[in-house]
Short mmCIF file of C-alpha atoms in Angstrom, two decimals:
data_model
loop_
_atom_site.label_atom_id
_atom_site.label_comp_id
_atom_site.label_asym_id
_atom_site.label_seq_id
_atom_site.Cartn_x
_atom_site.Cartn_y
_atom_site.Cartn_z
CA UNK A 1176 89.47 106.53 83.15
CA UNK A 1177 89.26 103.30 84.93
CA UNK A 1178 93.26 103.99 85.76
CA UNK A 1179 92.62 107.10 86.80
CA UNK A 1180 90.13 106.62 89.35
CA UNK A 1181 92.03 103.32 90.78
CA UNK A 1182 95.01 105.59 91.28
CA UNK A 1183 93.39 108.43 93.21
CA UNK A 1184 91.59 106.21 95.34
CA UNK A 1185 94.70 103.88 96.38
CA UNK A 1186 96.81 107.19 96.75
CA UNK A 1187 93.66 108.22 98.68
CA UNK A 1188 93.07 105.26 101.04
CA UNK A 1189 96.86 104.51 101.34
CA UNK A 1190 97.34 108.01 102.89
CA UNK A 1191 94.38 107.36 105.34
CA UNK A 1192 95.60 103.95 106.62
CA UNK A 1193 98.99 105.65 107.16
CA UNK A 1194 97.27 108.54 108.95
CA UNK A 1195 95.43 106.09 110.84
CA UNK A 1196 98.82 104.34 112.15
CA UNK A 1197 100.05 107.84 113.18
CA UNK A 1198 103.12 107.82 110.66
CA UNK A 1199 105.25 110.91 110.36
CA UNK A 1200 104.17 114.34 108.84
CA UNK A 1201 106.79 114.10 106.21
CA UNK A 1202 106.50 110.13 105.25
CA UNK A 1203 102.51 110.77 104.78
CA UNK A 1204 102.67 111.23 100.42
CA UNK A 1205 105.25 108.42 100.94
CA UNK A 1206 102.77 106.25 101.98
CA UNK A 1207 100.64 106.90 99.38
CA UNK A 1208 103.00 106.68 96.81
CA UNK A 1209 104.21 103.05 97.99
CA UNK A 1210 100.19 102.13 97.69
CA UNK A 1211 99.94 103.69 94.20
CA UNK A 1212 103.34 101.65 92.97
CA UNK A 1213 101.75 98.13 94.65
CA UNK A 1214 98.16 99.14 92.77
CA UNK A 1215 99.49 99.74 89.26
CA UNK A 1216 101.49 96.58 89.24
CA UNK A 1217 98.62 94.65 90.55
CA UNK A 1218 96.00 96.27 87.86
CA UNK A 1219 98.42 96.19 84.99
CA UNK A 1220 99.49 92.68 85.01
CA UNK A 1221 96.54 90.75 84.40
CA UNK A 1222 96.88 92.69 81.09
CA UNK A 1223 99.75 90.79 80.09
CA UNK A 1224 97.89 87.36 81.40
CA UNK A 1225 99.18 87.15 84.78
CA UNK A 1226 97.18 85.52 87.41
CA UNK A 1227 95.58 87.49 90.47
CA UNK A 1228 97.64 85.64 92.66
CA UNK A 1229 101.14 86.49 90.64
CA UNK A 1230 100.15 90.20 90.13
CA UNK A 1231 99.29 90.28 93.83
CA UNK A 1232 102.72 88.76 94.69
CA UNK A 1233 104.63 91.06 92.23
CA UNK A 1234 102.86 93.94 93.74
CA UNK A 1235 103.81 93.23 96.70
CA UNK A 1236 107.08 92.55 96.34
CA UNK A 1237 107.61 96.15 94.33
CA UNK A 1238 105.77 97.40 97.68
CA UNK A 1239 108.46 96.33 99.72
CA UNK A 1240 111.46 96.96 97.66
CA UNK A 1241 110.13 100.88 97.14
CA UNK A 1242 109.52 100.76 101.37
CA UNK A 1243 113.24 99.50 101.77
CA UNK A 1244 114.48 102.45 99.19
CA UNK A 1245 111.86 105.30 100.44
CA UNK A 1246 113.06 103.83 103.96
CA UNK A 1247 116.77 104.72 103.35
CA UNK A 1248 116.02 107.65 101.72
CA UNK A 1249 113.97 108.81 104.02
CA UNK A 1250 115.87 107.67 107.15
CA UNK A 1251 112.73 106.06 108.90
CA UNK A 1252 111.57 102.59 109.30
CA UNK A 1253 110.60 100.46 106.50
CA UNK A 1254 107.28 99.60 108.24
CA UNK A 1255 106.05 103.00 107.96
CA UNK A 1256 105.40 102.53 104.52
CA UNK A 1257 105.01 98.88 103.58
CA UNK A 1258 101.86 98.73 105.85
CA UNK A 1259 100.46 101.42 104.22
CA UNK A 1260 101.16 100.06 100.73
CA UNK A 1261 99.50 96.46 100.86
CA UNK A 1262 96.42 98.16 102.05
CA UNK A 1263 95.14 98.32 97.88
CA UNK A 1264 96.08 94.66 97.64
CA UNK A 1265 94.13 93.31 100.80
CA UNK A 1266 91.40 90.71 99.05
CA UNK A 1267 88.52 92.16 101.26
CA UNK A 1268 85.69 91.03 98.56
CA UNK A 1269 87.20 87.51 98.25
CA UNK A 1270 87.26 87.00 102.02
CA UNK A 1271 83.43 88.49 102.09
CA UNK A 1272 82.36 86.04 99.43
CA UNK A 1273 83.54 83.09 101.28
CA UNK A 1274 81.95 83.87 104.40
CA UNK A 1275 78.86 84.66 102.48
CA UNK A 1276 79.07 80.92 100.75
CA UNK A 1277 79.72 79.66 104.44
CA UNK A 1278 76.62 81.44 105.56
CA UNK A 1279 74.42 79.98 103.08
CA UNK A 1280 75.63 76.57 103.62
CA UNK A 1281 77.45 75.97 100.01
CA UNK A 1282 80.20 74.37 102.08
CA UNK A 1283 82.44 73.35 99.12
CA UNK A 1284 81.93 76.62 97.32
CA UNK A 1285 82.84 78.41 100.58
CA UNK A 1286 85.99 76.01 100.96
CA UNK A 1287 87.17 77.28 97.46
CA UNK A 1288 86.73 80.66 98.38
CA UNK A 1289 88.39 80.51 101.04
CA UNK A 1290 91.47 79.06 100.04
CA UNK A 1291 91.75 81.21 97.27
CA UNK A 1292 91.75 83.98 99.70
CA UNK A 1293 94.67 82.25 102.11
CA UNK A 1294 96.50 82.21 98.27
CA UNK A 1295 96.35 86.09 97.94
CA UNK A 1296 96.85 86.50 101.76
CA UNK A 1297 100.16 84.18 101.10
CA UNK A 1298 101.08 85.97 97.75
CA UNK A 1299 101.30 89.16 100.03
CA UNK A 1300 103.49 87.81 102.26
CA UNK A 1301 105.35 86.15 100.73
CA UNK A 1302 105.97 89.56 98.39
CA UNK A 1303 107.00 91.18 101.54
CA UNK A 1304 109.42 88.99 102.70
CA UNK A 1305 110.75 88.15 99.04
CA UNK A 1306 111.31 92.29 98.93
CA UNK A 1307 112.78 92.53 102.13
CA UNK A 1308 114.87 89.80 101.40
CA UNK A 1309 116.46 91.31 98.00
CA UNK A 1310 117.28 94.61 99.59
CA UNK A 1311 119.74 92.25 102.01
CA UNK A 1312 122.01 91.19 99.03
CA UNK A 1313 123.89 94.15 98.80
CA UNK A 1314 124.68 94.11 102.88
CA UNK A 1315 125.79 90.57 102.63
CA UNK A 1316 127.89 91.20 99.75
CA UNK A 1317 129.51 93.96 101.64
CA UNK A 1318 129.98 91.41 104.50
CA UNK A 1319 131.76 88.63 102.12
CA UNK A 1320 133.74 91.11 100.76
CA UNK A 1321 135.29 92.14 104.20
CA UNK A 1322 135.59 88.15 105.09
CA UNK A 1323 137.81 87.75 102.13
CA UNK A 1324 140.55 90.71 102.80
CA UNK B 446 128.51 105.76 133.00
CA UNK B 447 126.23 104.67 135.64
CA UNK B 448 124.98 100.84 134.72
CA UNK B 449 121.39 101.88 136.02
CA UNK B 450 120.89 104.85 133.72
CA UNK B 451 122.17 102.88 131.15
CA UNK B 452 119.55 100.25 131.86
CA UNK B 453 116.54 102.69 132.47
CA UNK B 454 117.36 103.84 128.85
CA UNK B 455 117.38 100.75 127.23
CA UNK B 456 114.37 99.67 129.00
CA UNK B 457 112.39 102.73 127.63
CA UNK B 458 113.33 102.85 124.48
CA UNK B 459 112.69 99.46 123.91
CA UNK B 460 109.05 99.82 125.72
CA UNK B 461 108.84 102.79 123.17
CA UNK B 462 109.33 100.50 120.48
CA UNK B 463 107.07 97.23 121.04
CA UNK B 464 104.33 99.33 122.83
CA UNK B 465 104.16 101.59 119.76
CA UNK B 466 104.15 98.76 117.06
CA UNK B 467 107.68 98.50 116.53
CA UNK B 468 109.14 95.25 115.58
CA UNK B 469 110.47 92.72 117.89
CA UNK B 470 114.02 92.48 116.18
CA UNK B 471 114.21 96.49 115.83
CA UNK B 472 113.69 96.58 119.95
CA UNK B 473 115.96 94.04 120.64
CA UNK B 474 118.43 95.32 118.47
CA UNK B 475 118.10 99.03 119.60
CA UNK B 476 118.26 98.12 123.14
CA UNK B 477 121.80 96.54 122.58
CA UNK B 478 123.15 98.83 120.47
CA UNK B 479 122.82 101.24 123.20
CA UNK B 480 123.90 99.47 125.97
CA UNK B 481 127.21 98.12 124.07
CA UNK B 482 127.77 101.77 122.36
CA UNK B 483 127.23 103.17 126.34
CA UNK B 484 130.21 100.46 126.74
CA UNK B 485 128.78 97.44 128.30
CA UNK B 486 130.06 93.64 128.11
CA UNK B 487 128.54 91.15 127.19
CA UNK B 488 124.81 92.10 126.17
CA UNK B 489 121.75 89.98 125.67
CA UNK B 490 118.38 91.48 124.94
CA UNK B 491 114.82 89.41 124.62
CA UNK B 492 111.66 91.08 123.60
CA UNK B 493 108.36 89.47 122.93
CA UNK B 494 105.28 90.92 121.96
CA UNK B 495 104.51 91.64 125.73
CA UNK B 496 108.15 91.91 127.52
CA UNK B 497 110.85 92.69 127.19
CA UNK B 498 114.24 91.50 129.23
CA UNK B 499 117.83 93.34 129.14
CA UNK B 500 121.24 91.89 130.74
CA UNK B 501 124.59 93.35 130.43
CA UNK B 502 127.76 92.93 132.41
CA UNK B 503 129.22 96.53 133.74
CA UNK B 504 132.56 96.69 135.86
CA UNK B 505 132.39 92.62 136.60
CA UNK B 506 128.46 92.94 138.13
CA UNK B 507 125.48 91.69 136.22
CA UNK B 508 122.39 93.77 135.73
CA UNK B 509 119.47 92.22 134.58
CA UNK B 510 115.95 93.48 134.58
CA UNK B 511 112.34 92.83 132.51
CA UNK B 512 109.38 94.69 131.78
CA UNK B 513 105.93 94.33 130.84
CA UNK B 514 104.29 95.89 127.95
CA UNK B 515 100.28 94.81 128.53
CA UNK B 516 98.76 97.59 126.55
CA UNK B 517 99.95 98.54 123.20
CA UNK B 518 98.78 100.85 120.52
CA UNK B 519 99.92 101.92 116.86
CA UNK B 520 102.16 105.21 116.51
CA UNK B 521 104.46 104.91 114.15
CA UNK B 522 105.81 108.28 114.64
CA UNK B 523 107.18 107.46 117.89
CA UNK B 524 109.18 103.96 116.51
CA UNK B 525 110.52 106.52 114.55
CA UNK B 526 111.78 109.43 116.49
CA UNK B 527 112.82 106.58 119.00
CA UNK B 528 114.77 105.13 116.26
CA UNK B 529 116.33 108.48 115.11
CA UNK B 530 117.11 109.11 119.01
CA UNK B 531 119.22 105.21 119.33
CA UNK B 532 120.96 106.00 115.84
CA UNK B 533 121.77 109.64 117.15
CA UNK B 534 123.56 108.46 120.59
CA UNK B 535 124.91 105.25 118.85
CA UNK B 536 127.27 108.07 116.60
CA UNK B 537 127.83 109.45 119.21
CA UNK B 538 126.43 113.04 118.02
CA UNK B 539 124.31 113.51 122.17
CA UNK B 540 124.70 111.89 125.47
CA UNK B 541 123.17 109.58 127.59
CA UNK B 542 121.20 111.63 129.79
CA UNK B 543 120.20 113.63 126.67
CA UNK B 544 118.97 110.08 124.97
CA UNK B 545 117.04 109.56 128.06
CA UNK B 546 115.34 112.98 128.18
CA UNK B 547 114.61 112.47 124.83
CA UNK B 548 113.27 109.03 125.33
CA UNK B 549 110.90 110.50 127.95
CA UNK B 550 109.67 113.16 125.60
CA UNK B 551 109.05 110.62 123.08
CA UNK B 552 107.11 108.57 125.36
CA UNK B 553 104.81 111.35 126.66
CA UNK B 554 104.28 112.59 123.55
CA UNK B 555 100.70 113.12 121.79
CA UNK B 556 100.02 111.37 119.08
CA UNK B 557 100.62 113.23 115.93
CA UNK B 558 97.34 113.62 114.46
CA UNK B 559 93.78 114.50 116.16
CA UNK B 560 91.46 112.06 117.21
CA UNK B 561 88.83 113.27 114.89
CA UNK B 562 91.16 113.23 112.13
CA UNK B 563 92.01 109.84 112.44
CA UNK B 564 88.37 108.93 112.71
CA UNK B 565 87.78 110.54 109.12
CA UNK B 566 90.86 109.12 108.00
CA UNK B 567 89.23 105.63 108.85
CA UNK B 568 86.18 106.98 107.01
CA UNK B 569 88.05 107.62 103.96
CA UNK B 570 90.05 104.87 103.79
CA UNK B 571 86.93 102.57 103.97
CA UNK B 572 85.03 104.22 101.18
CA UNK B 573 88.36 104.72 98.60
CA UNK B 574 88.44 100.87 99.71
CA UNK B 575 85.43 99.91 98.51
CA UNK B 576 85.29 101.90 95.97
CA UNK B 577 88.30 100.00 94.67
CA UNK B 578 86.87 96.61 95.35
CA UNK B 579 84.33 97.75 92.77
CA UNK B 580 81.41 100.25 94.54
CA UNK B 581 79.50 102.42 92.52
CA UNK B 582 79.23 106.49 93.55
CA UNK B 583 76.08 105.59 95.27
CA UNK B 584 77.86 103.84 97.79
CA UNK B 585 80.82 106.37 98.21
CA UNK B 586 79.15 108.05 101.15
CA UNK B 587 77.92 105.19 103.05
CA UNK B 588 80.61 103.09 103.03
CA UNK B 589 82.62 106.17 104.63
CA UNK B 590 80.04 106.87 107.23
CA UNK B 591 80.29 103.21 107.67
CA UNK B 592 84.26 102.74 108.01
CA UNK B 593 83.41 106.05 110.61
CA UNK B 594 80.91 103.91 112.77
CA UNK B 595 83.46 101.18 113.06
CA UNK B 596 86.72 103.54 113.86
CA UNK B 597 84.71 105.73 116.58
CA UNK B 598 82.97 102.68 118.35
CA UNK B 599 86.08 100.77 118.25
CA UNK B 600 87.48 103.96 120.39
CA UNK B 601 84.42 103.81 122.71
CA UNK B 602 84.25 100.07 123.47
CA UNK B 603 87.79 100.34 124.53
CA UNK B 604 86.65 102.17 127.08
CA UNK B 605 85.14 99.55 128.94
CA UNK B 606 85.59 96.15 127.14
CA UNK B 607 89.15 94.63 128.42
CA UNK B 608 89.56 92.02 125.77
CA UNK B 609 90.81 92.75 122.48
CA UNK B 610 88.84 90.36 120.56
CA UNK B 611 85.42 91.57 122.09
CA UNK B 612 86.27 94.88 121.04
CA UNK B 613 87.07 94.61 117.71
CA UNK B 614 83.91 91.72 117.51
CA UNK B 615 81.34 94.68 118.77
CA UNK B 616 82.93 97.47 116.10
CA UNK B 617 82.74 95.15 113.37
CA UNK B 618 79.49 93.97 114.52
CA UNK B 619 77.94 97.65 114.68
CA UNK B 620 79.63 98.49 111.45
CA UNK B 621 77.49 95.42 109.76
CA UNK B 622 74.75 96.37 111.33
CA UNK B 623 74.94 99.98 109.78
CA UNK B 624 75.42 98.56 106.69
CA UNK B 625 72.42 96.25 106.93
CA UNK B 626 70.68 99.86 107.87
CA UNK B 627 71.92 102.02 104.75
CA UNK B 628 70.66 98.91 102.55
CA UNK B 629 67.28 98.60 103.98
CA UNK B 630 66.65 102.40 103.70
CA UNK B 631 68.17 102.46 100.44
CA UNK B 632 67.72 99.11 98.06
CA UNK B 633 69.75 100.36 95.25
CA UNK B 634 73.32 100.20 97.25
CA UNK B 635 75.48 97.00 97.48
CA UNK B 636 75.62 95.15 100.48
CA UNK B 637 78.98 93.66 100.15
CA UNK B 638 80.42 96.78 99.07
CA UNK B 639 79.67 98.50 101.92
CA UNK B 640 80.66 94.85 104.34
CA UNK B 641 83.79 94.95 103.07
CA UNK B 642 85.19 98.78 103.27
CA UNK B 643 83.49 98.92 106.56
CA UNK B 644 85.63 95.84 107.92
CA UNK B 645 88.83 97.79 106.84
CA UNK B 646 90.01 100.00 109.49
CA UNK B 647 89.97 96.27 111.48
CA UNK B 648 92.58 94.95 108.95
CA UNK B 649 95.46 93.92 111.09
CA UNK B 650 97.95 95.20 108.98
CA UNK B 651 100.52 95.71 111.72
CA UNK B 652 100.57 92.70 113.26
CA UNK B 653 100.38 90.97 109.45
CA UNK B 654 104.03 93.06 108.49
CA UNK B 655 105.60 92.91 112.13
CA UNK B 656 104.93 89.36 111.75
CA UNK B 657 106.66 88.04 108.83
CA UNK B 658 109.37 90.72 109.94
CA UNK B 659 110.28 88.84 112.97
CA UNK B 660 109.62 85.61 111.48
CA UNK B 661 112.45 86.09 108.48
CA UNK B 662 114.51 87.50 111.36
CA UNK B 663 114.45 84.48 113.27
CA UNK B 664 112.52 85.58 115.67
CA UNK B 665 110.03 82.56 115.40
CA UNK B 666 108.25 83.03 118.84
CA UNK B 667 107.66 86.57 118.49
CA UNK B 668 106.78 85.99 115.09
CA UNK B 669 104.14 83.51 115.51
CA UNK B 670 102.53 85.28 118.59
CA UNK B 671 101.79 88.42 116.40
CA UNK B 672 100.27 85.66 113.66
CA UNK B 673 97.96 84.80 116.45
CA UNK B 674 97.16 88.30 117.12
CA UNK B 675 96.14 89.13 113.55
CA UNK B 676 94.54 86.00 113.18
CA UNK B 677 92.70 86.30 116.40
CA UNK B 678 91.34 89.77 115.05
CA UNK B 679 90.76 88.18 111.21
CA UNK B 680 88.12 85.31 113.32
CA UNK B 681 86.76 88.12 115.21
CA UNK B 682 85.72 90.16 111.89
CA UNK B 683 84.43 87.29 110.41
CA UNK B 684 82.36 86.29 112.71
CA UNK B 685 80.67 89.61 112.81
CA UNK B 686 80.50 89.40 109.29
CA UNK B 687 78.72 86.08 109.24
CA UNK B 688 75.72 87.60 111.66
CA UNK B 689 75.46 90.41 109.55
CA UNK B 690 74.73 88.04 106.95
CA UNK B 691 73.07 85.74 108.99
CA UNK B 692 70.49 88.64 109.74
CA UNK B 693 70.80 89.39 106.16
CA UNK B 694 69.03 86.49 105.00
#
C-alpha cells in the first residue's frame, strides 16, 4: 500500500515539475516514468540495508542512465527528463530540519543536519554525472575503434 | 551562402538555447555545427550563462559578433524543437533560410502549456511532494493551495521586482506565511509538511542539472556560474524559511 501510494505520487509530482518546465507534449509520461524508476530504487534499497545516501546515489544514477536511453529514444534532450526525475529524491525535510535546528539555536545539531543534507545533495549529483558518464563508453569505444584502423 | 545569414542563425539559435534553459555546451556546440555544416572555416563559439560570442572565417574575412541574454526563462520545449531544427539542417534534410524561419518561429512561440495550468501543476507537484516526504491526507489540500500561493506570486512579483533573489525571497516568504496561516486555523496539520512542499516549485532544478552538465563538459566557468545561481536561490529559500520559523516560535 505504502508502494503504491509512493508511486502515484512521484509519477504524479514528476509530471507536474515537467509541466512546470514546459517540456514537450509527447515526453510528459516520460518524465514521470524517469521519477517513478529514481523513487523505487531509492525506497527499495534501504530494504536490502543500504544507506539513504547510497540509495539516493543509485537512484540517481538509474535516473540518468533511463534520461540518456528515453533521450535517444525519444530524440530530445536528456535534460528534459533527468530534471524531472530527481525531483522525488530532493531531501526537502532534511534541509527544513536543519534550518529549524539553526533557528532554535542547537548550532551543532543544525551543523549535522546540514551536512547530511550537502551528502544527499552530493549523492544526486554525483548520480547524475556518474550516469551521464556511463552512457559515454560506448561513443568512446566507437572512437578508439576508428583510431586503431 | 551569405556569412551574415549564416551568423544571424547561429546567433538565434544559440539565444534560443541558453535563454530557454538549454545547456551551455549544447549552445556552443549547436551554434558550430551550423556554421561549419553552412561551410565556414575555422569556427569558435563561447557561451556563458548570459552571452554568447560566435567567430568564423568565410571567403578569407572574419566575422565575429556577441550577444546578450539578460532575461532567461525555462521552456524546454523550445531547446528542443531548436535542437530538432540544428540536427535537421546539419543532414542536410532543409535550408538555411528555412532553419532561420524556423528559428524565428521557435523563438516567438507560446509556451506550450497555459499559465493557469502551470500554476496547478506547481500546486500539485507541492502537495504529491509532501505527501511523499511523509504528510498525512489532512495536509493534501493545503500544501497544494500552498505550492499555488508560491507559483502565482512568484509570477506577480516578477512583475515589478528586478532582482532574482528578491523575487524568489518574497514567494517563498508568502508561501511560509500561508503555511503559518493553514496551521493556526487548523492545529491538527504539520507545519513542516506543508514548509517543505510549499518551497518546491523554488527548487532550482535547472540550474542544479545544467550545472554539473557543463561542469563534466569542461565548461568550468559556465558551470560554476549556474552553481551560484542555484545556490543563490537555495540561500534565498532558506532564509524565508528561517522567518517563517522565526515567527513560528
Amino acid at each position: 500500500m505504502l508502494l503504491l501510494k509512493g508511486l502515484g505520487l512521484s509519477l504524479l509530482s514528476s509530471m507536474a515539475w515537467g509541466l512546470l518546465f514546459n517540456v514537450p507534449v509527447r515526453t510528459l509520461l516520460a518524465c514521470g516514468f524517469a521519477g517513478v524508476t529514481g523513487w523505487l530504487i531509492y525506497f527499495i534499497l534501504p530494504h536490502f540495508g543500504a544507506e539513504v545516501i547510497l540509495s539516493t546515489f543509485a537512484a540517481a544514477t538509474s535516473v540518468s542512465v533511463l534520461s540518456q536511453i528515453l533521450s535517444i529514444w525519444l530524440r530530445v534532450p536528456s535534460t528534459n527528463f533527468s530534471v524531472a526525475g530527481i525531483i522525488p529524491l530532493v531531501p526537502g525535510s532534511l534541509a527544513y530540519k536543519a534550518m529549524l535546528a539553526f533557528v532554535n539555536g542547537e548550532y551543532m545539531n543544525g551543523i549535522t543536519l546540514a551536512m547530511q543534507t550537502a551528502m544527499v545533495a552530493g549523492a544526486i549529483a554525483s548520480g547524475l554525472i556518474l550516469g551521464i558518464s556511463v552512457l559515454t563508453i560506448w561513443r568512446g569505444a566507437r572512437h578508439a575503434r576508428k583510431r586503431a584502423h | 551562402m551569405s556569412a551574415d545569414l549564416v551568423m544571424d542563425t547561429c546567433l538565434l539559435a544559440g539565444e534560443i538555447m541558453l535563454k530557454n534553459g538549454g545547456e551551455t555546451y549544447r549552445t556552443e556546440e549547436t551554434m558550430s555545427l551550423i556554421a561549419r555544416a553552412a561551410g565556414m572555416d575555422s569556427v569558435n563559439s563561447s557561451a556563458t550563462p548570459t552571452s554568447i560570442i560566435l567567430s568564423f572565417r568565410s571567403n578569407g574575412q572574419d566575422h565575429t559578433r556577441m550577444v546578450r541574454t539578460p532575461s532567461r526563462t525555462i521552456n524546454l520545449n523550445k531547446v528542443t524543437l531548436a535542437n530538432d531544427v540544428s540536427r535537421r539542417f546539419v543532414s542536410g534534410s532543409i535550408t538555411l533560410v528555412e532553419a532561420y524561419r524556423l528559428f524565428q518561429q521557435i523563438d516567438q512561440g507560446k509556451p506550450v502549456y497555459p499559465k493557469w495550468l502551470q500554476h496547478i501543476a506547481a500546486g500539485i507537484a507541492s502537495g504529491s511532494f509532501s505527501m511523499l516526504a511523509g504528510g498525512s491526507w489532512l495536509d493534501l489540500i493545503p500544501s497544494v493551495l500552498a505550492g499555488l500561493t508560491v507559483n502565482l506570486s512568484l509570477q506577480f512579483f516578477e512583475l515589478f521586482l528586478r532582482m532574482k533573489f528578491f523575487t524568489e525571497f518574497m514567494s517563498a516568504l508568502l508561501g511560509g506565511l500561508f503555511a503559518l496561516l493553514c496551521v493556526t486555523l487548523f492545529p491538527q496539520l504539520h507545519f513542516s509538511i506543508l514548509i517543505i512542499g510549499a518551497m518546491l516549485p523554488l527548487f532550482p532544478g535547472i540550474a542544479i542539472t545544467n550545472s554539473l552538465r557543463d561542469l563534466i563538459a569542461g565548461d568550468l566557468v559556465a558551470g560554476v556560474s549556474r552553481g551560484a545561481e542555484a545556490l543563490l536561490t537555495a540561500l534565498s529559500v532558506a532564509v524565508a524559511t528561517a522567518i517563517t520559523l522565526w515567527f513560528m516560535r
